[in-house]
């Protein structure tokens, strides 16, 4: 059975990690599927802009396009009323995703 993998911004922010992830995915199509959210994409772009504020806009646009092109699914529509027992309030949305889709 193909595994569903949720990819967070820390993987997609690193060009090297992202390239390896996409290479593994497409060289081994039955191994796993890649899933993420628009929130993750926004975090990647925000971190790119924070790291290199003077870079031209096409750089972030190309990264966003590359990410979307290589995702198996962009998850949407998760509830806001699930229990959260974590310690980092910024990770709350990850618990919602996990609870809904099981990745």
PDB file of C-alpha atoms in Angstrom:
ATOM      1  CA  UNK A   1       0.000   0.000   0.000  1.00  0.00           C
ATOM      2  CA  UNK A   2       1.299   3.427  -0.934  1.00  0.00           C
ATOM      3  CA  UNK A   3       2.104   5.584   2.093  1.00  0.00           C
ATOM      4  CA  UNK A   4       0.769   9.130   2.355  1.00  0.00           C
ATOM      5  CA  UNK A   5       3.437  11.595   3.513  1.00  0.00           C
ATOM      6  CA  UNK A   6       2.633  15.068   4.792  1.00  0.00           C
ATOM      7  CA  UNK A   7       5.471  17.446   3.906  1.00  0.00           C
ATOM      8  CA  UNK A   8       6.063  20.480   6.108  1.00  0.00           C
ATOM      9  CA  UNK A   9       7.804  23.755   5.242  1.00  0.00           C
ATOM     10  CA  UNK A  10      11.188  22.769   6.662  1.00  0.00           C
ATOM     11  CA  UNK A  11      11.563  20.155   3.897  1.00  0.00           C
ATOM     12  CA  UNK A  12      10.244  22.348   1.091  1.00  0.00           C
ATOM     13  CA  UNK A  13      12.276  25.385   2.165  1.00  0.00           C
ATOM     14  CA  UNK A  14      15.546  23.515   1.601  1.00  0.00           C
ATOM     15  CA  UNK A  15      16.059  23.226  -2.159  1.00  0.00           C
ATOM     16  CA  UNK A  16      18.263  20.159  -1.659  1.00  0.00           C
ATOM     17  CA  UNK A  17      15.757  18.310   0.533  1.00  0.00           C
ATOM     18  CA  UNK A  18      12.881  19.256  -1.747  1.00  0.00           C
ATOM     19  CA  UNK A  19      14.734  18.055  -4.859  1.00  0.00           C
ATOM     20  CA  UNK A  20      15.591  14.721  -3.214  1.00  0.00           C
ATOM     21  CA  UNK A  21      12.010  14.260  -2.036  1.00  0.00           C
ATOM     22  CA  UNK A  22      10.639  14.868  -5.522  1.00  0.00           C
ATOM     23  CA  UNK A  23      13.269  12.629  -7.115  1.00  0.00           C
ATOM     24  CA  UNK A  24      12.473   9.762  -4.736  1.00  0.00           C
ATOM     25  CA  UNK A  25       8.763  10.227  -5.317  1.00  0.00           C
ATOM     26  CA  UNK A  26       8.942  10.103  -9.083  1.00  0.00           C
ATOM     27  CA  UNK A  27      11.565   7.385  -9.362  1.00  0.00           C
ATOM     28  CA  UNK A  28       9.531   5.152  -7.007  1.00  0.00           C
ATOM     29  CA  UNK A  29       5.873   5.994  -7.732  1.00  0.00           C
ATOM     30  CA  UNK A  30       4.415   3.219  -5.563  1.00  0.00           C
ATOM     31  CA  UNK A  31       6.543   4.077  -2.536  1.00  0.00           C
ATOM     32  CA  UNK A  32       4.668   7.140  -1.238  1.00  0.00           C
ATOM     33  CA  UNK A  33       2.458  10.088  -2.103  1.00  0.00           C
ATOM     34  CA  UNK A  34       3.282  13.687  -1.173  1.00  0.00           C
ATOM     35  CA  UNK A  35       0.650  15.842   0.530  1.00  0.00           C
ATOM     36  CA  UNK A  36       0.782  19.359   1.958  1.00  0.00           C
ATOM     37  CA  UNK A  37      -1.306  22.510   2.432  1.00  0.00           C
ATOM     38  CA  UNK A  38      -1.432  26.083   1.183  1.00  0.00           C
ATOM     39  CA  UNK A  39      -0.350  27.144   4.697  1.00  0.00           C
ATOM     40  CA  UNK A  40       2.883  25.195   4.242  1.00  0.00           C
ATOM     41  CA  UNK A  41       3.493  26.779   0.841  1.00  0.00           C
ATOM     42  CA  UNK A  42       2.941  30.239   2.322  1.00  0.00           C
ATOM     43  CA  UNK A  43       5.445  29.481   5.100  1.00  0.00           C
ATOM     44  CA  UNK A  44       8.062  28.379   2.561  1.00  0.00           C
ATOM     45  CA  UNK A  45       7.643  31.559   0.530  1.00  0.00           C
ATOM     46  CA  UNK A  46       7.668  33.768   3.653  1.00  0.00           C
ATOM     47  CA  UNK A  47      10.898  32.121   4.849  1.00  0.00           C
ATOM     48  CA  UNK A  48      12.497  32.526   1.422  1.00  0.00           C
ATOM     49  CA  UNK A  49      11.601  36.212   1.459  1.00  0.00           C
ATOM     50  CA  UNK A  50      12.883  36.585   5.034  1.00  0.00           C
ATOM     51  CA  UNK A  51      16.201  34.946   4.132  1.00  0.00           C
ATOM     52  CA  UNK A  52      16.709  36.917   0.900  1.00  0.00           C
ATOM     53  CA  UNK A  53      14.510  40.035   1.003  1.00  0.00           C
ATOM     54  CA  UNK A  54      15.999  41.569  -2.149  1.00  0.00           C
ATOM     55  CA  UNK A  55      15.622  38.520  -4.411  1.00  0.00           C
ATOM     56  CA  UNK A  56      13.406  39.032  -7.457  1.00  0.00           C
ATOM     57  CA  UNK A  57       9.804  37.895  -7.251  1.00  0.00           C
ATOM     58  CA  UNK A  58      10.201  35.262  -9.943  1.00  0.00           C
ATOM     59  CA  UNK A  59      12.373  33.219  -7.568  1.00  0.00           C
ATOM     60  CA  UNK A  60       9.591  32.678  -5.046  1.00  0.00           C
ATOM     61  CA  UNK A  61       7.004  32.274  -7.805  1.00  0.00           C
ATOM     62  CA  UNK A  62       9.072  29.517  -9.433  1.00  0.00           C
ATOM     63  CA  UNK A  63       9.470  27.691  -6.111  1.00  0.00           C
ATOM     64  CA  UNK A  64       5.735  27.859  -5.416  1.00  0.00           C
ATOM     65  CA  UNK A  65       4.958  26.585  -8.923  1.00  0.00           C
ATOM     66  CA  UNK A  66       7.464  23.734  -8.585  1.00  0.00           C
ATOM     67  CA  UNK A  67       6.037  22.675  -5.236  1.00  0.00           C
ATOM     68  CA  UNK A  68       2.415  22.681  -6.429  1.00  0.00           C
ATOM     69  CA  UNK A  69       3.319  20.827  -9.629  1.00  0.00           C
ATOM     70  CA  UNK A  70       4.912  17.973  -7.685  1.00  0.00           C
ATOM     71  CA  UNK A  71       2.326  17.479  -4.939  1.00  0.00           C
ATOM     72  CA  UNK A  72      -0.034  14.535  -5.174  1.00  0.00           C
ATOM     73  CA  UNK A  73      -2.611  16.468  -3.163  1.00  0.00           C
ATOM     74  CA  UNK A  74      -2.995  19.878  -1.576  1.00  0.00           C
ATOM     75  CA  UNK A  75      -5.109  19.286   1.532  1.00  0.00           C
ATOM     76  CA  UNK A  76      -7.908  21.733   2.229  1.00  0.00           C
ATOM     77  CA  UNK A  77     -10.813  22.226   4.571  1.00  0.00           C
ATOM     78  CA  UNK A  78      -9.868  20.999   8.025  1.00  0.00           C
ATOM     79  CA  UNK A  79     -11.918  21.668  11.199  1.00  0.00           C
ATOM     80  CA  UNK A  80     -10.912  24.086  13.925  1.00  0.00           C
ATOM     81  CA  UNK A  81     -12.449  22.323  16.921  1.00  0.00           C
ATOM     82  CA  UNK A  82     -10.191  19.290  17.478  1.00  0.00           C
ATOM     83  CA  UNK A  83      -8.451  18.719  20.821  1.00  0.00           C
ATOM     84  CA  UNK A  84      -4.853  19.917  20.946  1.00  0.00           C
ATOM     85  CA  UNK A  85      -2.434  18.529  23.516  1.00  0.00           C
ATOM     86  CA  UNK A  86       0.801  19.846  22.016  1.00  0.00           C
ATOM     87  CA  UNK A  87       3.110  22.436  23.513  1.00  0.00           C
ATOM     88  CA  UNK A  88       3.606  24.682  20.477  1.00  0.00           C
ATOM     89  CA  UNK A  89       0.417  26.541  19.590  1.00  0.00           C
ATOM     90  CA  UNK A  90       1.793  27.097  16.094  1.00  0.00           C
ATOM     91  CA  UNK A  91       1.536  23.329  15.483  1.00  0.00           C
ATOM     92  CA  UNK A  92      -2.214  23.224  16.097  1.00  0.00           C
ATOM     93  CA  UNK A  93      -3.038  23.083  12.390  1.00  0.00           C
ATOM     94  CA  UNK A  94      -0.806  20.006  11.979  1.00  0.00           C
ATOM     95  CA  UNK A  95      -2.921  18.144  14.520  1.00  0.00           C
ATOM     96  CA  UNK A  96      -6.044  19.121  12.566  1.00  0.00           C
ATOM     97  CA  UNK A  97      -4.559  17.762   9.346  1.00  0.00           C
ATOM     98  CA  UNK A  98      -3.466  14.530  10.999  1.00  0.00           C
ATOM     99  CA  UNK A  99      -6.849  14.026  12.587  1.00  0.00           C
ATOM    100  CA  UNK A 100      -8.720  14.527   9.337  1.00  0.00           C
ATOM    101  CA  UNK A 101      -6.659  12.710   6.738  1.00  0.00           C
ATOM    102  CA  UNK A 102      -4.433  10.413   8.740  1.00  0.00           C
ATOM    103  CA  UNK A 103      -1.099  11.435   7.246  1.00  0.00           C
TER     104      UNK A 103
END
